[in-house]
Amino acid sequence: QVQLQESGPGLVKPSETLSLTCTVSGGSVSSGSYYWSWIRQPPGKGLEWIGYIYYSGSTNYNPSLKSRVTISVDTSKNQFSLKLSSVTAADTAVYYCARSSTITAPPCGWGQGTLVTVSS
Amino acid sequence: QSVLTQPPSASGTPGQRVTISCSGSSSNIGSNYVYWYQQLPGTAPKLLIYRNNQRPSGVPDRFSGSKSGTSASLAISGLRSEDEADYYCAAWDDSLSGLAVFGGGTQLTVL
């Protein structure tokens, strides 16, 4: 069973870059079986898809965040990462890493999520 | 504002059958599969239904999904207290380079 675990700072200052890592266990990011995604959920609100990466490095981002987002993969560590630049309070959310079985599918498996607060 | 439209709340009594609707457009539900998730308070979403009406192993058959045109629905029969949660629909949207879109969520209360 593939499991996902997010890690990274829980507090980020405005205008700085949010950086999170997702560690994959029970499977390999380079297997080609999944697309690896990031999704976020502001407190008390709904879900927003941020983007995904394939093991080859191919990415697709939400147009509303595209100018600030970078998702990368490190096959040697079996991890993939999210960077979101120039953050504001509106970026405060629980960030989830997830996996999808095909290129046009919503996630089929999720990490437990990590809360990131943007505040000075 | 979410791309997919769900009612913000729903309710039912134990044993009852409840349905939650999800409305979209030709670029998402109309041309792609619909997924449903259950989110209990303080936890990550859990996949309930994939590819419109398929249940992952371990999901009770009390949960069922259907799709017609640009709308979909989730039905829960034999309602139980532990079904009280937020439910989200999702689909791929073919706009621009494509992205996953979600409904705003429906909070289900078991009375």
PDB file of C-alpha atoms in Angstrom:
ATOM      1  CA  GLN A   1       0.000   0.000   0.000  1.00  0.00           C
ATOM      2  CA  VAL A   2       1.524   3.306  -1.106  1.00  0.00           C
ATOM      3  CA  GLN A   3       1.674   5.843   1.718  1.00  0.00           C
ATOM      4  CA  LEU A   4       2.438   9.548   1.541  1.00  0.00           C
ATOM      5  CA  GLN A   5       3.798  11.851   4.249  1.00  0.00           C
ATOM      6  CA  GLU A   6       4.173  15.618   4.023  1.00  0.00           C
ATOM      7  CA  SER A   7       6.924  17.518   5.831  1.00  0.00           C
ATOM      8  CA  GLY A   8       8.129  21.104   6.031  1.00  0.00           C
ATOM      9  CA  PRO A   9       7.873  24.353   8.022  1.00  0.00           C
ATOM     10  CA  GLY A  10       4.511  25.082   9.594  1.00  0.00           C
ATOM     11  CA  LEU A  11       5.082  28.841   9.546  1.00  0.00           C
ATOM     12  CA  VAL A  12       6.210  30.970   6.610  1.00  0.00           C
ATOM     13  CA  LYS A  13       6.587  34.753   6.460  1.00  0.00           C
ATOM     14  CA  PRO A  14       4.711  36.819   3.886  1.00  0.00           C
ATOM     15  CA  SER A  15       6.587  37.306   0.572  1.00  0.00           C
ATOM     16  CA  GLU A  16       8.788  34.261   1.273  1.00  0.00           C
ATOM     17  CA  THR A  17       8.720  30.834  -0.377  1.00  0.00           C
ATOM     18  CA  LEU A  18       6.742  27.923   1.039  1.00  0.00           C
ATOM     19  CA  SER A  19       8.599  24.617   0.659  1.00  0.00           C
ATOM     20  CA  LEU A  20       7.131  21.169   1.369  1.00  0.00           C
ATOM     21  CA  THR A  21       8.283  17.630   0.700  1.00  0.00           C
ATOM     22  CA  CYS A  22       6.256  14.457   0.297  1.00  0.00           C
ATOM     23  CA  THR A  23       7.947  11.157   1.113  1.00  0.00           C
ATOM     24  CA  VAL A  24       6.543   8.096  -0.613  1.00  0.00           C
ATOM     25  CA  SER A  25       6.689   4.679   1.067  1.00  0.00           C
ATOM     26  CA  GLY A  26       5.409   1.305  -0.061  1.00  0.00           C
ATOM     27  CA  GLY A  27       6.035   2.247  -3.679  1.00  0.00           C
ATOM     28  CA  SER A  28       8.374   4.159  -5.979  1.00  0.00           C
ATOM     29  CA  VAL A  29       7.897   7.640  -7.417  1.00  0.00           C
ATOM     30  CA  SER A  30       9.752   6.424 -10.500  1.00  0.00           C
ATOM     31  CA  SER A  31       7.520   3.394 -11.126  1.00  0.00           C
ATOM     32  CA  GLY A  32       5.452   5.298 -13.644  1.00  0.00           C
ATOM     33  CA  SER A  33       2.281   4.025 -11.992  1.00  0.00           C
ATOM     34  CA  TYR A  34       1.118   7.372 -10.626  1.00  0.00           C
ATOM     35  CA  TYR A  35       1.030  11.102 -11.082  1.00  0.00           C
ATOM     36  CA  TRP A  36       2.108  12.891  -7.901  1.00  0.00           C
ATOM     37  CA  SER A  37       0.032  15.884  -6.845  1.00  0.00           C
ATOM     38  CA  TRP A  38      -0.304  18.713  -4.366  1.00  0.00           C
ATOM     39  CA  ILE A  39      -3.698  19.941  -3.159  1.00  0.00           C
ATOM     40  CA  ARG A  40      -4.509  22.510  -0.501  1.00  0.00           C
ATOM     41  CA  GLN A  41      -7.431  23.357   1.756  1.00  0.00           C
ATOM     42  CA  PRO A  42      -7.696  26.747   3.524  1.00  0.00           C
ATOM     43  CA  PRO A  43      -9.143  26.478   7.036  1.00  0.00           C
ATOM     44  CA  GLY A  44     -12.886  25.853   6.873  1.00  0.00           C
ATOM     45  CA  LYS A  45     -12.915  25.906   3.069  1.00  0.00           C
ATOM     46  CA  GLY A  46     -12.851  23.538   0.111  1.00  0.00           C
ATOM     47  CA  LEU A  47     -10.114  21.783  -1.847  1.00  0.00           C
ATOM     48  CA  GLU A  48      -7.887  23.382  -4.495  1.00  0.00           C
ATOM     49  CA  TRP A  49      -5.675  21.389  -6.871  1.00  0.00           C
ATOM     50  CA  ILE A  50      -2.187  22.906  -7.161  1.00  0.00           C
ATOM     51  CA  GLY A  51      -0.568  20.637  -9.730  1.00  0.00           C
ATOM     52  CA  TYR A  52       1.136  17.338 -10.452  1.00  0.00           C
ATOM     53  CA  ILE A  53       4.426  15.835 -11.588  1.00  0.00           C
ATOM     54  CA  TYR A  54       5.240  12.570 -13.321  1.00  0.00           C
ATOM     55  CA  TYR A  55       8.434  10.671 -12.568  1.00  0.00           C
ATOM     56  CA  SER A  56       9.857  11.883 -15.892  1.00  0.00           C
ATOM     57  CA  GLY A  57       9.639  15.468 -14.599  1.00  0.00           C
ATOM     58  CA  SER A  58       6.631  16.422 -16.693  1.00  0.00           C
ATOM     59  CA  THR A  59       4.395  18.852 -14.781  1.00  0.00           C
ATOM     60  CA  ASN A  60       0.988  20.493 -14.987  1.00  0.00           C
ATOM     61  CA  TYR A  61      -0.066  23.374 -12.752  1.00  0.00           C
ATOM     62  CA  ASN A  62      -3.308  25.101 -11.831  1.00  0.00           C
ATOM     63  CA  PRO A  63      -3.379  28.241 -14.032  1.00  0.00           C
ATOM     64  CA  SER A  64      -4.357  30.356 -11.016  1.00  0.00           C
ATOM     65  CA  LEU A  65      -1.086  29.454  -9.252  1.00  0.00           C
ATOM     66  CA  LYS A  66       1.187  28.654 -12.181  1.00  0.00           C
ATOM     67  CA  SER A  67       3.347  31.770 -11.928  1.00  0.00           C
ATOM     68  CA  ARG A  68       4.310  30.958  -8.323  1.00  0.00           C
ATOM     69  CA  VAL A  69       4.449  27.140  -8.244  1.00  0.00           C
ATOM     70  CA  THR A  70       7.232  24.653  -8.854  1.00  0.00           C
ATOM     71  CA  ILE A  71       6.816  20.916  -8.291  1.00  0.00           C
ATOM     72  CA  SER A  72       9.883  18.696  -8.555  1.00  0.00           C
ATOM     73  CA  VAL A  73      10.725  15.037  -8.012  1.00  0.00           C
ATOM     74  CA  ASP A  74      13.776  13.392  -6.431  1.00  0.00           C
ATOM     75  CA  THR A  75      13.774   9.735  -7.427  1.00  0.00           C
ATOM     76  CA  SER A  76      16.897   8.980  -5.366  1.00  0.00           C
ATOM     77  CA  LYS A  77      15.054   9.945  -2.174  1.00  0.00           C
ATOM     78  CA  ASN A  78      11.629   8.711  -3.337  1.00  0.00           C
ATOM     79  CA  GLN A  79      10.213  12.175  -2.741  1.00  0.00           C
ATOM     80  CA  PHE A  80       8.511  14.981  -4.562  1.00  0.00           C
ATOM     81  CA  SER A  81       8.361  18.619  -3.490  1.00  0.00           C
ATOM     82  CA  LEU A  82       6.331  21.808  -3.707  1.00  0.00           C
ATOM     83  CA  LYS A  83       7.602  25.373  -3.790  1.00  0.00           C
ATOM     84  CA  LEU A  84       5.168  28.280  -3.705  1.00  0.00           C
ATOM     85  CA  SER A  85       6.745  31.718  -3.944  1.00  0.00           C
ATOM     86  CA  SER A  86       5.648  35.172  -2.774  1.00  0.00           C
ATOM     87  CA  VAL A  87       3.170  33.796  -0.262  1.00  0.00           C
ATOM     88  CA  THR A  88       0.468  35.855   1.441  1.00  0.00           C
ATOM     89  CA  ALA A  89      -2.036  35.112   4.183  1.00  0.00           C
ATOM     90  CA  ALA A  90      -4.338  33.717   1.478  1.00  0.00           C
ATOM     91  CA  ASP A  91      -1.912  30.810   1.073  1.00  0.00           C
ATOM     92  CA  THR A  92      -2.524  29.643   4.646  1.00  0.00           C
ATOM     93  CA  ALA A  93      -3.927  26.131   4.283  1.00  0.00           C
ATOM     94  CA  VAL A  94      -3.539  22.453   4.959  1.00  0.00           C
ATOM     95  CA  TYR A  95      -1.365  21.142   2.143  1.00  0.00           C
ATOM     96  CA  TYR A  96      -1.857  17.549   1.005  1.00  0.00           C
ATOM     97  CA  CYS A  97       0.317  15.459  -1.252  1.00  0.00           C
ATOM     98  CA  ALA A  98      -1.567  12.853  -3.248  1.00  0.00           C
ATOM     99  CA  ARG A  99      -1.334  10.337  -6.089  1.00  0.00           C
ATOM    100  CA  SER A 100      -3.457   9.839  -9.183  1.00  0.00           C
ATOM    101  CA  SER A 101      -3.607   6.714 -11.306  1.00  0.00           C
ATOM    102  CA  THR A 102      -3.878   8.488 -14.658  1.00  0.00           C
ATOM    103  CA  ILE A 103      -2.980  11.851 -16.144  1.00  0.00           C
ATOM    104  CA  THR A 104      -6.606  13.055 -16.106  1.00  0.00           C
ATOM    105  CA  ALA A 105      -7.765  11.658 -12.797  1.00  0.00           C
ATOM    106  CA  PRO A 106      -8.345  13.312  -9.415  1.00  0.00           C
ATOM    107  CA  PRO A 107      -6.381  11.724  -6.559  1.00  0.00           C
ATOM    108  CA  CYS A 108      -6.925   8.144  -5.426  1.00  0.00           C
ATOM    109  CA  GLY A 109      -4.698   8.380  -2.353  1.00  0.00           C
ATOM    110  CA  TRP A 110      -3.777  11.212   0.008  1.00  0.00           C
ATOM    111  CA  GLY A 111      -1.208  12.062   2.650  1.00  0.00           C
ATOM    112  CA  GLN A 112      -2.429  13.165   6.070  1.00  0.00           C
ATOM    113  CA  GLY A 113      -1.792  16.837   5.302  1.00  0.00           C
ATOM    114  CA  THR A 114       0.263  19.549   6.954  1.00  0.00           C
ATOM    115  CA  LEU A 115      -0.891  22.995   8.052  1.00  0.00           C
ATOM    116  CA  VAL A 116       1.144  25.907   6.754  1.00  0.00           C
ATOM    117  CA  THR A 117       0.431  29.327   8.216  1.00  0.00           C
ATOM    118  CA  VAL A 118       1.634  32.485   6.501  1.00  0.00           C
ATOM    119  CA  SER A 119       2.262  35.149   9.117  1.00  0.00           C
ATOM    120  CA  SER A 120       4.965  37.557  10.208  1.00  0.00           C
TER     121      SER A 120
ATOM    122  CA  GLN B   1     -16.054  29.857  -5.958  1.00  0.00           C
ATOM    123  CA  SER B   2     -15.787  26.183  -6.873  1.00  0.00           C
ATOM    124  CA  VAL B   3     -16.002  24.933 -10.454  1.00  0.00           C
ATOM    125  CA  LEU B   4     -18.320  22.071  -9.454  1.00  0.00           C
ATOM    126  CA  THR B   5     -21.506  22.966  -7.569  1.00  0.00           C
ATOM    127  CA  GLN B   6     -22.691  21.040  -4.516  1.00  0.00           C
ATOM    128  CA  PRO B   7     -25.328  21.891  -1.912  1.00  0.00           C
ATOM    129  CA  PRO B   8     -23.567  23.203   1.206  1.00  0.00           C
ATOM    130  CA  SER B   9     -25.501  20.922   3.528  1.00  0.00           C
ATOM    131  CA  ALA B  10     -27.591  17.769   3.668  1.00  0.00           C
ATOM    132  CA  SER B  11     -29.132  15.782   6.467  1.00  0.00           C
ATOM    133  CA  GLY B  12     -30.930  12.553   7.246  1.00  0.00           C
ATOM    134  CA  THR B  13     -31.909  10.240  10.049  1.00  0.00           C
ATOM    135  CA  PRO B  14     -30.289   6.865  10.763  1.00  0.00           C
ATOM    136  CA  GLY B  15     -31.346   4.233   8.251  1.00  0.00           C
ATOM    137  CA  GLN B  16     -32.487   6.809   5.705  1.00  0.00           C
ATOM    138  CA  ARG B  17     -31.201   7.223   2.137  1.00  0.00           C
ATOM    139  CA  VAL B  18     -29.520  10.538   1.308  1.00  0.00           C
ATOM    140  CA  THR B  19     -28.283  11.863  -2.028  1.00  0.00           C
ATOM    141  CA  ILE B  20     -25.767  14.633  -2.686  1.00  0.00           C
ATOM    142  CA  SER B  21     -25.660  16.300  -6.082  1.00  0.00           C
ATOM    143  CA  CYS B  22     -22.719  17.693  -8.040  1.00  0.00           C
ATOM    144  CA  SER B  23     -23.206  19.897 -11.085  1.00  0.00           C
ATOM    145  CA  GLY B  24     -20.549  20.779 -13.629  1.00  0.00           C
ATOM    146  CA  SER B  25     -20.123  21.454 -17.324  1.00  0.00           C
ATOM    147  CA  SER B  26     -19.174  19.816 -20.603  1.00  0.00           C
ATOM    148  CA  SER B  27     -15.468  20.399 -19.952  1.00  0.00           C
ATOM    149  CA  ASN B  28     -15.411  18.478 -16.673  1.00  0.00           C
ATOM    150  CA  ILE B  29     -18.220  16.131 -15.627  1.00  0.00           C
ATOM    151  CA  GLY B  30     -19.589  16.034 -19.158  1.00  0.00           C
ATOM    152  CA  SER B  31     -16.397  14.513 -20.548  1.00  0.00           C
ATOM    153  CA  ASN B  32     -14.531  12.959 -17.620  1.00  0.00           C
ATOM    154  CA  TYR B  33     -15.027  10.608 -14.702  1.00  0.00           C
ATOM    155  CA  VAL B  34     -16.396  11.828 -11.370  1.00  0.00           C
ATOM    156  CA  TYR B  35     -14.752  11.024  -8.042  1.00  0.00           C
ATOM    157  CA  TRP B  36     -16.237  11.368  -4.544  1.00  0.00           C
ATOM    158  CA  TYR B  37     -14.403  11.845  -1.241  1.00  0.00           C
ATOM    159  CA  GLN B  38     -15.413  11.688   2.408  1.00  0.00           C
ATOM    160  CA  GLN B  39     -13.612  13.978   4.848  1.00  0.00           C
ATOM    161  CA  LEU B  40     -14.071  13.424   8.570  1.00  0.00           C
ATOM    162  CA  PRO B  41     -13.180  16.362  10.851  1.00  0.00           C
ATOM    163  CA  GLY B  42      -9.431  16.930  11.094  1.00  0.00           C
ATOM    164  CA  THR B  43      -8.543  14.195   8.619  1.00  0.00           C
ATOM    165  CA  ALA B  44      -7.525  13.922   4.976  1.00  0.00           C
ATOM    166  CA  PRO B  45     -10.121  13.194   2.307  1.00  0.00           C
ATOM    167  CA  LYS B  46     -10.773   9.511   1.681  1.00  0.00           C
ATOM    168  CA  LEU B  47     -11.708   8.156  -1.749  1.00  0.00           C
ATOM    169  CA  LEU B  48     -15.278   6.836  -1.754  1.00  0.00           C
ATOM    170  CA  ILE B  49     -16.138   6.544  -5.448  1.00  0.00           C
ATOM    171  CA  TYR B  50     -13.960   6.639  -8.562  1.00  0.00           C
ATOM    172  CA  ARG B  51     -14.790   6.540 -12.257  1.00  0.00           C
ATOM    173  CA  ASN B  52     -18.392   7.629 -11.577  1.00  0.00           C
ATOM    174  CA  ASN B  53     -19.603   4.505  -9.759  1.00  0.00           C
ATOM    175  CA  GLN B  54     -16.681   2.307  -8.702  1.00  0.00           C
ATOM    176  CA  ARG B  55     -15.970   1.651  -5.020  1.00  0.00           C
ATOM    177  CA  PRO B  56     -12.427   1.060  -3.734  1.00  0.00           C
ATOM    178  CA  SER B  57     -12.026  -2.062  -1.651  1.00  0.00           C
ATOM    179  CA  GLY B  58     -13.180  -1.467   1.902  1.00  0.00           C
ATOM    180  CA  VAL B  59     -15.861   1.094   1.038  1.00  0.00           C
ATOM    181  CA  PRO B  60     -19.297  -0.264   2.034  1.00  0.00           C
ATOM    182  CA  ASP B  61     -21.841  -0.843  -0.740  1.00  0.00           C
ATOM    183  CA  ARG B  62     -24.117   1.613   1.088  1.00  0.00           C
ATOM    184  CA  PHE B  63     -22.223   4.234  -0.916  1.00  0.00           C
ATOM    185  CA  SER B  64     -23.001   4.505  -4.624  1.00  0.00           C
ATOM    186  CA  GLY B  65     -22.324   7.012  -7.377  1.00  0.00           C
ATOM    187  CA  SER B  66     -23.973   7.883 -10.655  1.00  0.00           C
ATOM    188  CA  LYS B  67     -23.525  10.361 -13.474  1.00  0.00           C
ATOM    189  CA  SER B  68     -25.784  11.757 -16.161  1.00  0.00           C
ATOM    190  CA  GLY B  69     -24.656  14.395 -18.615  1.00  0.00           C
ATOM    191  CA  THR B  70     -22.970  17.212 -16.681  1.00  0.00           C
ATOM    192  CA  SER B  71     -24.246  16.160 -13.266  1.00  0.00           C
ATOM    193  CA  ALA B  72     -23.424  13.446 -10.792  1.00  0.00           C
ATOM    194  CA  SER B  73     -24.736  12.260  -7.467  1.00  0.00           C
ATOM    195  CA  LEU B  74     -23.611  10.312  -4.439  1.00  0.00           C
ATOM    196  CA  ALA B  75     -26.158   8.179  -2.617  1.00  0.00           C
ATOM    197  CA  ILE B  76     -25.771   6.879   0.903  1.00  0.00           C
ATOM    198  CA  SER B  77     -28.270   4.273   2.004  1.00  0.00           C
ATOM    199  CA  GLY B  78     -28.803   2.932   5.519  1.00  0.00           C
ATOM    200  CA  LEU B  79     -27.411   6.164   6.959  1.00  0.00           C
ATOM    201  CA  ARG B  80     -25.247   5.768  10.064  1.00  0.00           C
ATOM    202  CA  SER B  81     -23.949   8.288  12.600  1.00  0.00           C
ATOM    203  CA  GLU B  82     -20.390   7.668  11.423  1.00  0.00           C
ATOM    204  CA  ASP B  83     -21.346   8.934   7.957  1.00  0.00           C
ATOM    205  CA  GLU B  84     -21.490  12.480   9.360  1.00  0.00           C
ATOM    206  CA  ALA B  85     -18.720  14.219   7.412  1.00  0.00           C
ATOM    207  CA  ASP B  86     -17.975  16.554   4.523  1.00  0.00           C
ATOM    208  CA  TYR B  87     -18.336  15.095   1.023  1.00  0.00           C
ATOM    209  CA  TYR B  88     -16.576  16.428  -2.062  1.00  0.00           C
ATOM    210  CA  CYS B  89     -17.002  15.639  -5.740  1.00  0.00           C
ATOM    211  CA  ALA B  90     -14.123  16.041  -8.193  1.00  0.00           C
ATOM    212  CA  ALA B  91     -13.415  15.656 -11.885  1.00  0.00           C
ATOM    213  CA  TRP B  92     -10.764  16.491 -14.432  1.00  0.00           C
ATOM    214  CA  ASP B  93     -11.448  19.669 -16.399  1.00  0.00           C
ATOM    215  CA  ASP B  94     -10.220  19.856 -19.991  1.00  0.00           C
ATOM    216  CA  SER B  95      -9.932  23.669 -19.960  1.00  0.00           C
ATOM    217  CA  LEU B  96      -6.539  25.100 -20.950  1.00  0.00           C
ATOM    218  CA  SER B  97      -3.899  22.445 -20.173  1.00  0.00           C
ATOM    219  CA  GLY B  98      -6.283  20.580 -17.861  1.00  0.00           C
ATOM    220  CA  LEU B  99      -6.657  20.525 -14.120  1.00  0.00           C
ATOM    221  CA  ALA B 100      -8.515  18.695 -11.380  1.00  0.00           C
ATOM    222  CA  VAL B 101     -11.529  20.594 -10.057  1.00  0.00           C
ATOM    223  CA  PHE B 102     -13.547  20.078  -6.909  1.00  0.00           C
ATOM    224  CA  GLY B 103     -16.984  20.877  -5.594  1.00  0.00           C
ATOM    225  CA  GLY B 104     -17.303  23.181  -2.609  1.00  0.00           C
ATOM    226  CA  GLY B 105     -18.246  20.298  -0.350  1.00  0.00           C
ATOM    227  CA  THR B 106     -21.452  19.162   1.323  1.00  0.00           C
ATOM    228  CA  GLN B 107     -21.636  18.855   5.091  1.00  0.00           C
ATOM    229  CA  LEU B 108     -23.785  15.837   5.945  1.00  0.00           C
ATOM    230  CA  THR B 109     -25.517  15.813   9.313  1.00  0.00           C
ATOM    231  CA  VAL B 110     -27.051  12.642  10.749  1.00  0.00           C
ATOM    232  CA  LEU B 111     -29.939  13.774  12.906  1.00  0.00           C
TER     233      LEU B 111
END
